[in-house]
Tab-separated table of C-alpha atoms and ligand atoms in Angstrom:
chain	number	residue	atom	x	y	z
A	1	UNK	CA	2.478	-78.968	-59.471
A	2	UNK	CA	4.756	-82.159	-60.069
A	3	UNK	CA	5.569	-84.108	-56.825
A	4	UNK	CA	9.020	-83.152	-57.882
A	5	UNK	CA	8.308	-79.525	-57.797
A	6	UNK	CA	6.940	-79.816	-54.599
A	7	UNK	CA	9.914	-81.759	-53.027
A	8	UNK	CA	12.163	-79.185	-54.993
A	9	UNK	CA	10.141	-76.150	-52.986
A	10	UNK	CA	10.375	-78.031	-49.210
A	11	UNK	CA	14.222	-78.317	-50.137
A	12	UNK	CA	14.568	-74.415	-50.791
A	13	UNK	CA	12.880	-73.214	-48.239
A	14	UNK	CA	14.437	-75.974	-45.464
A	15	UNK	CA	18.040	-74.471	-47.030
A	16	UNK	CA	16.729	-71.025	-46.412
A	17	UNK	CA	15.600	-71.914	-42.929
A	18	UNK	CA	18.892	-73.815	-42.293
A	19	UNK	CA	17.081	-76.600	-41.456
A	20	UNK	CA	17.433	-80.435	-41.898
A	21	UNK	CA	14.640	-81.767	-44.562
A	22	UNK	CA	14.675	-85.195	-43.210
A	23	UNK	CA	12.945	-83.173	-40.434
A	24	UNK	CA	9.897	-82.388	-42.423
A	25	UNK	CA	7.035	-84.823	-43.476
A	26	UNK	CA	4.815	-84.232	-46.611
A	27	UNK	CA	1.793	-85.042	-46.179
A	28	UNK	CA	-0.508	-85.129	-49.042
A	29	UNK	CA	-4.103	-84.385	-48.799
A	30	UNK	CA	-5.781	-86.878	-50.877
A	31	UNK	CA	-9.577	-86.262	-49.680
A	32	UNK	CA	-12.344	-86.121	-52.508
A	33	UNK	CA	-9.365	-86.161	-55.225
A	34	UNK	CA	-10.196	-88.839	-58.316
A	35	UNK	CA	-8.404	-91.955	-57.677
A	36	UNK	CA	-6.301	-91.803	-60.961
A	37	UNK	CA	-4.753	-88.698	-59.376
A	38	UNK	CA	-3.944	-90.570	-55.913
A	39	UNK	CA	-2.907	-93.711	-58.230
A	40	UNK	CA	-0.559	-91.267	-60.107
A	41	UNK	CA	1.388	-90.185	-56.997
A	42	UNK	CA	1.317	-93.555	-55.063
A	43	UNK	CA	2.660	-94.557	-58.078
A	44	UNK	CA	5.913	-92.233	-57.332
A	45	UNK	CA	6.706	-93.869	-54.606
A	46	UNK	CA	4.954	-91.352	-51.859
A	47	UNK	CA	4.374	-92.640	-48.442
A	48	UNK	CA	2.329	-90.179	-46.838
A	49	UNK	CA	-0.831	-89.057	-46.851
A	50	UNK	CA	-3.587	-87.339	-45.402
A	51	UNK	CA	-7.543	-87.461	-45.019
A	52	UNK	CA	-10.524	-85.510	-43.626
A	53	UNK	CA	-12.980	-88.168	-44.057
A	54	UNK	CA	-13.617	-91.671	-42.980
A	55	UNK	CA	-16.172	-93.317	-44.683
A	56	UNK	CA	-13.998	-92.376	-48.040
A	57	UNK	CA	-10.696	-93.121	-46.416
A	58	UNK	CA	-12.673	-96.716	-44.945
A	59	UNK	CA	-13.144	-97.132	-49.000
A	60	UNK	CA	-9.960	-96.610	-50.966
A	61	UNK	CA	-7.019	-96.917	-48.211
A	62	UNK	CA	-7.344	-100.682	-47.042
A	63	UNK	CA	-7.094	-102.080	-51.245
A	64	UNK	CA	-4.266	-99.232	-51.659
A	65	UNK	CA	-2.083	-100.155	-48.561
A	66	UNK	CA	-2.261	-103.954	-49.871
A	67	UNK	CA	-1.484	-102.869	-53.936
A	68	UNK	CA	0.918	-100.058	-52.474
A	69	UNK	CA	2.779	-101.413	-49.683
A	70	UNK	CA	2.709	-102.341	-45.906
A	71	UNK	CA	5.072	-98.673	-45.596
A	72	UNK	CA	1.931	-96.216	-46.445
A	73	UNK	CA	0.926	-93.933	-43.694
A	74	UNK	CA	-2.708	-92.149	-43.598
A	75	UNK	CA	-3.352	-89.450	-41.506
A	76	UNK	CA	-6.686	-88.021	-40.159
A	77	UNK	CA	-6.742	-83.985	-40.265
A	78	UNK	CA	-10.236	-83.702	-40.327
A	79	UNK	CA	-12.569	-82.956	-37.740
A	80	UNK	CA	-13.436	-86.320	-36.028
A	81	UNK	CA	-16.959	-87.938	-34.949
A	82	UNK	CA	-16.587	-89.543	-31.692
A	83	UNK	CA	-18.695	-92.262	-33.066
A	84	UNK	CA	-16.215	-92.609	-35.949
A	85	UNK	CA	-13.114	-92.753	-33.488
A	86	UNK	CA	-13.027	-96.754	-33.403
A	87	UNK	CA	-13.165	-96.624	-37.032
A	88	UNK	CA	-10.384	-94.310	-37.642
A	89	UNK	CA	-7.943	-95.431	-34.925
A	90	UNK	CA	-7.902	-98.932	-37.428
A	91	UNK	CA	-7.514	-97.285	-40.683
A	92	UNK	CA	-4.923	-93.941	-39.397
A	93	UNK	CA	-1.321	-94.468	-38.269
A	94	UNK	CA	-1.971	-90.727	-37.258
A	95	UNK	CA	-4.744	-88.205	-35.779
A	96	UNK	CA	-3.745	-84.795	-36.798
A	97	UNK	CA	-6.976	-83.416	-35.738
A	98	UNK	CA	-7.782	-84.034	-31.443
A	99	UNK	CA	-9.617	-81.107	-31.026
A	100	UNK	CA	-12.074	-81.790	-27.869
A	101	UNK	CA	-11.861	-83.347	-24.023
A	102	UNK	CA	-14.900	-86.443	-25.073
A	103	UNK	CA	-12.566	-87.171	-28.270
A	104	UNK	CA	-9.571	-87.840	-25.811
A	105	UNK	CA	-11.438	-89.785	-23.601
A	106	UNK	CA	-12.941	-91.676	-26.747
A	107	UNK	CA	-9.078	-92.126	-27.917
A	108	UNK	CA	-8.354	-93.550	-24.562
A	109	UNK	CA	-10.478	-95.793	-24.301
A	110	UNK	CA	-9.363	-97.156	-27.718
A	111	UNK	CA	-6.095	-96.831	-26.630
A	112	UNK	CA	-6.496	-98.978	-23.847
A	113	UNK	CA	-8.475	-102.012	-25.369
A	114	UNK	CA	-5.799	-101.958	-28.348
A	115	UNK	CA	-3.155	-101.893	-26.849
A	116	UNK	CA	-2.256	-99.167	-29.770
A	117	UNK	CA	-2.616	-95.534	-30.287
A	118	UNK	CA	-2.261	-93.678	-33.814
A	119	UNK	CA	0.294	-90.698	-33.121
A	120	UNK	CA	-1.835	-87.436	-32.093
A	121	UNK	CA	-1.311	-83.900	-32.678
A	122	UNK	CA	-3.524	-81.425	-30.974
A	123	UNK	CA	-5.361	-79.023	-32.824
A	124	UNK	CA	-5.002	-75.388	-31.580
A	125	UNK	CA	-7.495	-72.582	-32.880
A	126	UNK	CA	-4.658	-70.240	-32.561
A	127	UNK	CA	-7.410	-67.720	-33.905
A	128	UNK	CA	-10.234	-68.292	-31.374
A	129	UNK	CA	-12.624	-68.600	-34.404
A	130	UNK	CA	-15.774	-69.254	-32.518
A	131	UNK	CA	-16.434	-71.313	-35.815
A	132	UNK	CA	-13.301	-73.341	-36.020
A	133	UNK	CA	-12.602	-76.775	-34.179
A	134	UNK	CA	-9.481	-76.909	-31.517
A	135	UNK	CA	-8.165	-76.331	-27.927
A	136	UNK	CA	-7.861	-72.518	-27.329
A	137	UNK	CA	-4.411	-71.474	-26.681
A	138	UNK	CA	-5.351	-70.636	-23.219
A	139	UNK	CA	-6.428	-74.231	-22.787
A	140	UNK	CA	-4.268	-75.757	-23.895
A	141	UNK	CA	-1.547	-76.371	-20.912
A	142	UNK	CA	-4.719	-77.990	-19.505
A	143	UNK	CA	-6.131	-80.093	-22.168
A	144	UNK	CA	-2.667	-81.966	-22.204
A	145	UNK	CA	-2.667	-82.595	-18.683
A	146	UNK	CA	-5.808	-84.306	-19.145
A	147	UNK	CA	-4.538	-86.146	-22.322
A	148	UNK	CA	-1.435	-86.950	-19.823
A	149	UNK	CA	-3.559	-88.157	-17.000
A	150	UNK	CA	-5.690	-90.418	-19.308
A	151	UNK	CA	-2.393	-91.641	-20.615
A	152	UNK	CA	-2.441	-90.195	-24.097
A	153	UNK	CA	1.034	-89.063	-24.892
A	154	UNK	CA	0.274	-86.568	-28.150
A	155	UNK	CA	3.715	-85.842	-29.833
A	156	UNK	CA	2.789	-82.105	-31.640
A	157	UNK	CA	0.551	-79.734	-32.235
A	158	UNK	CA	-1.777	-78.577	-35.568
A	159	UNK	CA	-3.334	-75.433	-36.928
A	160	UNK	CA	-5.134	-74.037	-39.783
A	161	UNK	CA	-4.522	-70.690	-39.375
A	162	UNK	CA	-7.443	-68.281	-40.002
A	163	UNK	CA	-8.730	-67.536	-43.502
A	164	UNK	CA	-7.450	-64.225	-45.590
A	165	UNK	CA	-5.168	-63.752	-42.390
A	166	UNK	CA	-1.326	-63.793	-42.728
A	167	UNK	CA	-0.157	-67.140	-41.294
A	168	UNK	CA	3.157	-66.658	-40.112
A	169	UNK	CA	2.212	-65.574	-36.473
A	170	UNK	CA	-0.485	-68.612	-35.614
A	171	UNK	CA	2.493	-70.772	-36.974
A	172	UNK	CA	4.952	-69.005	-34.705
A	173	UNK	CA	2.499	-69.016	-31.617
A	174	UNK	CA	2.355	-72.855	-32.169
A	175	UNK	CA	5.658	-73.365	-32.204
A	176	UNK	CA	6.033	-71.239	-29.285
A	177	UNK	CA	3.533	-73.876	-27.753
A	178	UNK	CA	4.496	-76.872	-28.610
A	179	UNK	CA	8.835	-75.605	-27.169
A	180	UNK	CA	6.892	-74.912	-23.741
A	181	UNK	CA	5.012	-78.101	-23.647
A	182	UNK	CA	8.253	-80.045	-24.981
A	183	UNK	CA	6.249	-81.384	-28.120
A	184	UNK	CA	8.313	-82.342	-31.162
A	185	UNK	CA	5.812	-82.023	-33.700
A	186	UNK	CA	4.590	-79.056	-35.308
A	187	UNK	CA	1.628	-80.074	-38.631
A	188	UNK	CA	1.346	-76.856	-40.056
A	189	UNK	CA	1.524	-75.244	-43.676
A	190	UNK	CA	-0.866	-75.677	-46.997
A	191	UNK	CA	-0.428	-75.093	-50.295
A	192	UNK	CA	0.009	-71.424	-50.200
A	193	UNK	CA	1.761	-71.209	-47.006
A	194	UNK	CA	3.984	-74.134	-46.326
A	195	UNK	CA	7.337	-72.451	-47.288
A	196	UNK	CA	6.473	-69.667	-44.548
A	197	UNK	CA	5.686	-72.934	-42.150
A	198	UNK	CA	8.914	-74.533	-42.840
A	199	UNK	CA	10.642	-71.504	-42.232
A	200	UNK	CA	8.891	-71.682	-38.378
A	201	UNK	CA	9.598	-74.858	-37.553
A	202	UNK	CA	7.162	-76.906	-39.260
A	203	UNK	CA	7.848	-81.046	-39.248
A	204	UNK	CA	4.330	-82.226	-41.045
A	205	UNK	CA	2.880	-79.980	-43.671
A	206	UNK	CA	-0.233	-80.974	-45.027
A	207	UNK	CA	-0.284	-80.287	-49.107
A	208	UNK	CA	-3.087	-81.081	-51.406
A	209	UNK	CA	-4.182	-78.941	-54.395
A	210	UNK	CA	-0.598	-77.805	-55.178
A	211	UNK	CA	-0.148	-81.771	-55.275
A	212	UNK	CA	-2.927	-83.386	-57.057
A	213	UNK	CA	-4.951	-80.332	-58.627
A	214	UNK	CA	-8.361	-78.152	-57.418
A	215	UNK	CA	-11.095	-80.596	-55.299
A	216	UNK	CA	-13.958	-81.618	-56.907
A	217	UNK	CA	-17.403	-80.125	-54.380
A	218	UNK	CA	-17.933	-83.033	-51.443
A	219	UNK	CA	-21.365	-84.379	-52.279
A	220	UNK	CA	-23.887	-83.630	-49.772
A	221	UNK	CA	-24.189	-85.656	-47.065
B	301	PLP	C1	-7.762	-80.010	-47.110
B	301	PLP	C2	-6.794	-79.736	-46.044
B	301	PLP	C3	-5.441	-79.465	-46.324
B	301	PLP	C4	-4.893	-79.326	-47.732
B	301	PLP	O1	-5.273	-78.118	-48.246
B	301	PLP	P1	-4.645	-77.555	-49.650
B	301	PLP	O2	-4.954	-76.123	-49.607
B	301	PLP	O3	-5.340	-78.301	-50.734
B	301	PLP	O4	-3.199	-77.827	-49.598
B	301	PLP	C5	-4.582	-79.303	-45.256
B	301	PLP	N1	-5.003	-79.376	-43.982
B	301	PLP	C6	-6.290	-79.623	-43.663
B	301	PLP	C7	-6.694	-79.704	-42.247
B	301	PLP	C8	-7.227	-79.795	-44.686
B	301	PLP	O5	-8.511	-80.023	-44.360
């Protein structure tokens, strides 16, 4: 779908949800897509993006910020090595995807020899998939303590809801989250679900296929 399309659909369903939609941020999800895709839509003027990886984000996004602009912002949303946390907090204005106590303490650390912190959003596996990275909901009042204590100030929350499941109540049980624990930021919707995430509060959704087209496979290893 056309960028235009896209910006078209977040304006319909912010109108539905009487909301503002200078409140919401889309983010597009660039990861494995072929550059002349990404080139096409930097080329339009788009600011934001996101990433899972970052040994390909540590190739492309340094030459595009300097052809594209100092005003580009890349965001992590994929599950994070601690060994690759130095790495990322220089090339991400944003970690959508702090999932795990040692990766706080990692971030802190950072944080502290910087001088600097990307913005963080926690990751919640509002579905308790034993398979699927985050802070269980029940954990999570405690986690940000901890984040708190180490003096990491995260500003939202993140979810992928569970596969084949309907979305609508992981998104409202992180919004309900994120109001108790006085967090601003909610990154939630897709593709397919990012209307029903605007209409629950969403500030950051996180679109790539309807954007630039189907993935390519990631290459092994
Ligand atoms: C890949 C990815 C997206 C984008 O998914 P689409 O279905 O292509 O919109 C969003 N969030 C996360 C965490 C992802 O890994």
């Amino acid at each position: 779908m056309p960028l235009p399309e896209i910006t078209a659909a977040i304006r319909d369903a912010a109108a539905k949800a009487g909301r503002d939609v200078g409140g919401i941020t889309l983010i597009a999800v660039s990861k494995l897509q072929p550059m002349d895709r990404l080139r096409a839509v930097l080329g339009q003027g788009h600011l934001q993006y996101g990433e899972n990886y970052v040994q390909e984000s540590a190739a492309k996004w340094p030459d595009l910020r300097r052809e594209f602009g100092a005003d580009i912002r890349v965001a992590m949303i994929g599950p994070l090595q601690t060994n690759k946390a130095k790495q990322a907090v220089e090339l991400f204005d944003a970690i959508h995807s702090l999932d795990r106590p040692s990766l706080a303490q990692k971030l802190a650390s950072l944080a502290q020899a910087r001088g600097q912190c990307p913005d963080l959003f926690v990751q919640v596996n509002t579905g308790a998939e034993p398979q699927k990275a985050g802070i269980l909901p029940d954990d999570l009042n405690g986690f940000l303590a901890d984040c708190r204590g180490m003096d990491l100030a995260p500003i939202g929350l993140m979810c992928i809801p569970p596969d084949g499941e309907n979305p609508a109540p992981h998104f409202k049980m992180l919004g309900d989250m994120a109001a108790r624990n006085g967090l601003a930021g909610l990154s939630m919707g897709m593709s397919s679900d990012f209307d029903v995430a605007i209409a629950l509060g969403a500030t950051h959704i996180r679109v790539g296929s309807a954007i630039f087209g189907a993935r390519p496979a990631k290459d092994a290893g």
